[in-house]
Amino acid sequence: DWAFIVPPYTMATGSWLAGNWRSITTLLVGRPLQLLYYDVFALLGARAGSLSLVYVISAFLCSTSVALLYLALRHRFPAFFALLASLLFALSPLTTIRQLFNAVGGTAPGFVCLFLAFILYSRRKTAWSYPLAVMALLSYEPIFLPFLAAPLLRRGRKSRREVLAHFGICGALFVAYVFLRLYMAESRIVGAMAGSPSPLTTAWNVI
């Protein structure tokens, strides 16, 4: 938390933002939106002169992600199952590390994007769901992978063509993301390639 929260409290805003903007645009760790979230939330706390505000934002993001998961599951499953699954998610290590802003500030917005993508897909607003899924991917790669199961949350009969099209789009988005990181010579993927016997292993290592 020290690395992400303290600098905007102690540095000139312009110079701090300039350095962080370079990190985001050069895909420093392959997660540009994650870095952006850190910057925005820490800056809000610094501007308000309150360290507590940063953790209030974290709590709000966690609560929002749990509520959205419930809404997403209710499109397909009974209320009890949706509530139980949401509570398990809230109690899982994915969210119980919320006392660390470093963990929540970068992942909770990704979960919010993912669950909103699920909701839109289940309502057959498919074209709007994929940009949100991409935002989840750019926040934290593993969060994107559950979106493969989006057809399961849509009521009614799913055609094989519809499911295969969804898998194809998700695969194309992920491949484009990996190639973008290769093109930008992002450090994590370059390091993974150095010790990887195959492209598939490289892709797995960077998520």
Coordinates of C-alpha atoms in Angstrom, one line a residue:
D1 CA 0.0 0.0 0.0
W2 CA 2.9 2.4 0.8
A3 CA 4.0 2.3 -2.9
F4 CA 0.6 3.3 -4.3
I5 CA -1.0 5.5 -1.7
V6 CA 1.7 7.6 -0.1
P7 CA 3.3 9.3 -3.2
P8 CA 0.4 11.6 -4.1
Y9 CA 0.3 12.8 -0.5
T10 CA 4.0 13.7 -0.6
M11 CA 4.8 14.6 -4.2
A12 CA 3.7 17.4 -6.6
T13 CA 0.6 16.1 -8.4
G14 CA 1.9 16.9 -11.8
S15 CA 5.2 15.1 -11.6
W16 CA 3.6 12.1 -9.9
L17 CA 0.9 11.8 -12.6
A18 CA 3.4 12.2 -15.4
G19 CA 5.5 9.3 -14.2
N20 CA 2.5 7.1 -13.6
W21 CA 1.0 8.0 -17.0
R22 CA 4.2 6.8 -18.7
S23 CA 3.8 3.5 -16.8
I24 CA 0.2 3.1 -18.0
T25 CA 0.8 3.9 -21.6
T26 CA 3.9 1.7 -21.9
L27 CA 2.0 -1.3 -20.3
L28 CA 4.5 -1.5 -17.5
V29 CA 3.0 -4.6 -16.0
G30 CA 0.5 -5.4 -18.7
R31 CA -2.4 -4.1 -16.6
P32 CA -2.9 -0.4 -17.6
L33 CA -6.3 0.0 -16.0
Q34 CA -5.1 -1.5 -12.7
L35 CA -2.4 1.2 -12.5
L36 CA -5.0 3.8 -13.5
Y37 CA -7.3 2.7 -10.7
Y38 CA -4.5 3.0 -8.1
D39 CA -3.7 6.5 -9.3
V40 CA -7.2 7.8 -9.3
F41 CA -8.2 6.4 -5.9
A42 CA -4.9 7.5 -4.2
L43 CA -5.2 10.9 -5.7
L44 CA -8.8 11.3 -4.5
G45 CA -7.6 10.5 -1.0
A46 CA -4.7 12.9 -1.3
R47 CA -7.0 15.7 -2.5
A48 CA -9.4 15.1 0.3
G49 CA -6.6 15.0 2.8
S50 CA -7.8 11.7 4.1
L51 CA -6.1 8.3 4.1
S52 CA -9.4 6.8 5.4
L53 CA -11.2 7.8 2.2
V54 CA -9.0 5.3 0.2
Y55 CA -10.2 2.4 2.3
V56 CA -13.8 3.6 2.2
I57 CA -13.5 3.5 -1.6
S58 CA -12.1 0.0 -1.3
A59 CA -15.1 -1.1 0.9
F60 CA -17.5 0.4 -1.6
L61 CA -15.9 -1.4 -4.5
C62 CA -16.1 -4.7 -2.7
S63 CA -19.7 -4.2 -1.8
T64 CA -20.6 -3.2 -5.3
S65 CA -18.9 -6.2 -6.8
V66 CA -20.8 -8.6 -4.5
A67 CA -24.1 -6.9 -5.3
L68 CA -23.5 -7.1 -9.1
L69 CA -22.5 -10.8 -8.8
Y70 CA -25.9 -11.4 -7.1
L71 CA -27.7 -9.6 -9.9
A72 CA -25.8 -11.4 -12.6
L73 CA -26.6 -14.8 -11.1
R74 CA -30.3 -14.0 -10.6
H75 CA -30.7 -13.9 -14.3
R76 CA -30.3 -17.6 -14.4
F77 CA -30.5 -19.1 -10.9
P78 CA -32.9 -18.9 -7.9
A79 CA -32.5 -16.2 -5.3
F80 CA -31.1 -18.5 -2.6
F81 CA -28.3 -19.9 -4.9
A82 CA -27.4 -16.4 -6.1
L83 CA -27.3 -15.1 -2.5
L84 CA -25.2 -18.0 -1.3
A85 CA -22.7 -17.7 -4.2
S86 CA -22.4 -14.0 -3.6
L87 CA -21.8 -14.5 0.1
L88 CA -19.1 -17.1 -0.6
F89 CA -17.5 -14.7 -3.0
A90 CA -17.6 -12.0 -0.4
L91 CA -15.9 -14.3 2.1
S92 CA -13.4 -15.8 -0.2
P93 CA -9.7 -14.8 -0.3
L94 CA -10.5 -12.8 -3.5
T95 CA -12.2 -10.2 -1.3
T96 CA -11.1 -10.8 2.3
I97 CA -7.7 -9.1 1.4
R98 CA -9.7 -5.9 1.2
Q99 CA -7.7 -4.4 4.0
L100 CA -4.9 -4.1 1.5
F101 CA -5.7 -1.3 -1.0
N102 CA -3.0 -2.7 -3.2
A103 CA -5.1 -5.8 -3.7
V104 CA -8.6 -4.3 -3.8
G105 CA -7.8 -1.1 -5.7
G106 CA -6.7 -3.1 -8.8
T107 CA -9.0 -6.1 -8.7
A108 CA -12.4 -4.9 -7.4
P109 CA -13.0 -2.5 -10.4
G110 CA -12.2 -5.5 -12.6
F111 CA -14.8 -7.6 -10.9
V112 CA -17.3 -4.8 -11.3
C113 CA -16.6 -4.7 -15.0
L114 CA -16.8 -8.5 -15.3
F115 CA -20.2 -8.8 -13.5
L116 CA -21.6 -5.9 -15.5
A117 CA -20.5 -7.7 -18.6
F118 CA -22.3 -10.8 -17.4
I119 CA -25.5 -8.8 -16.7
L120 CA -25.4 -7.2 -20.2
Y121 CA -24.7 -10.5 -21.9
S122 CA -27.6 -12.2 -20.1
R123 CA -29.9 -9.4 -21.2
R124 CA -28.7 -10.0 -24.8
K125 CA -26.9 -6.7 -25.0
T126 CA -23.9 -8.6 -26.3
A127 CA -22.2 -5.7 -28.1
W128 CA -22.0 -3.8 -24.8
S129 CA -20.7 -6.7 -22.7
Y130 CA -17.4 -7.2 -24.6
P131 CA -16.0 -3.7 -23.9
L132 CA -16.6 -4.3 -20.2
A133 CA -15.0 -7.7 -20.4
V134 CA -11.9 -6.1 -22.1
M135 CA -11.8 -3.6 -19.2
A136 CA -11.7 -6.5 -16.8
L137 CA -8.9 -8.0 -18.9
L138 CA -6.9 -4.8 -18.7
S139 CA -7.5 -4.6 -15.0
Y140 CA -6.3 -8.1 -14.0
E141 CA -6.0 -10.9 -16.6
P142 CA -7.5 -13.8 -14.6
I143 CA -10.7 -11.9 -14.0
F144 CA -11.4 -12.0 -17.7
L145 CA -11.4 -15.8 -17.9
P146 CA -14.8 -16.4 -16.2
F147 CA -16.5 -14.4 -18.9
L148 CA -16.1 -17.5 -21.1
A149 CA -19.0 -18.9 -19.1
A150 CA -21.3 -15.9 -19.9
P151 CA -23.7 -18.0 -22.1
L152 CA -24.6 -20.1 -19.0
L153 CA -26.2 -17.1 -17.5
R154 CA -28.5 -16.4 -20.4
R155 CA -31.9 -17.9 -20.1
G156 CA -33.4 -20.0 -22.9
R157 CA -31.8 -22.2 -25.5
K158 CA -28.3 -21.4 -26.6
S159 CA -27.3 -22.4 -30.1
R160 CA -24.0 -24.0 -30.8
R161 CA -23.2 -21.2 -33.2
E162 CA -23.8 -18.6 -30.5
V163 CA -21.6 -20.3 -27.9
L164 CA -18.8 -20.9 -30.4
A165 CA -19.0 -17.2 -31.5
H166 CA -18.6 -16.1 -27.9
F167 CA -15.6 -18.4 -27.4
G168 CA -14.1 -17.1 -30.6
I169 CA -14.5 -13.4 -29.7
C170 CA -13.1 -14.0 -26.2
G171 CA -10.1 -15.9 -27.7
A172 CA -9.5 -13.2 -30.3
L173 CA -9.6 -10.5 -27.6
F174 CA -7.1 -12.4 -25.4
V175 CA -4.8 -13.1 -28.3
A176 CA -4.9 -9.4 -29.4
Y177 CA -4.1 -8.5 -25.8
V178 CA -1.0 -10.8 -25.6
F179 CA 0.3 -9.6 -29.0
L180 CA -0.1 -6.0 -27.9
R181 CA 2.0 -6.7 -24.9
L182 CA 4.6 -8.4 -27.1
Y183 CA 4.6 -5.4 -29.5
M184 CA 5.1 -3.0 -26.5
A185 CA 7.9 -5.4 -25.2
E186 CA 6.1 -5.4 -21.8
S187 CA 8.5 -6.7 -19.1
R188 CA 6.4 -9.5 -17.7
I189 CA 5.6 -11.2 -21.0
V190 CA 9.1 -10.8 -22.2
G191 CA 10.4 -12.4 -19.0
A192 CA 7.9 -15.2 -19.4
M193 CA 8.9 -15.9 -23.0
A194 CA 12.6 -16.1 -22.0
G195 CA 12.0 -19.2 -19.9
S196 CA 9.0 -20.6 -21.7
P197 CA 9.1 -23.7 -24.1
S198 CA 5.9 -22.7 -26.0
P199 CA 3.6 -19.8 -26.7
L200 CA 0.8 -21.5 -24.8
T201 CA 3.0 -21.7 -21.7
T202 CA 3.9 -18.0 -22.1
A203 CA 0.2 -17.0 -22.2
W204 CA -0.5 -19.0 -19.1
N205 CA 2.5 -17.5 -17.3
V206 CA 1.4 -13.9 -17.9
I207 CA -2.0 -14.5 -16.3

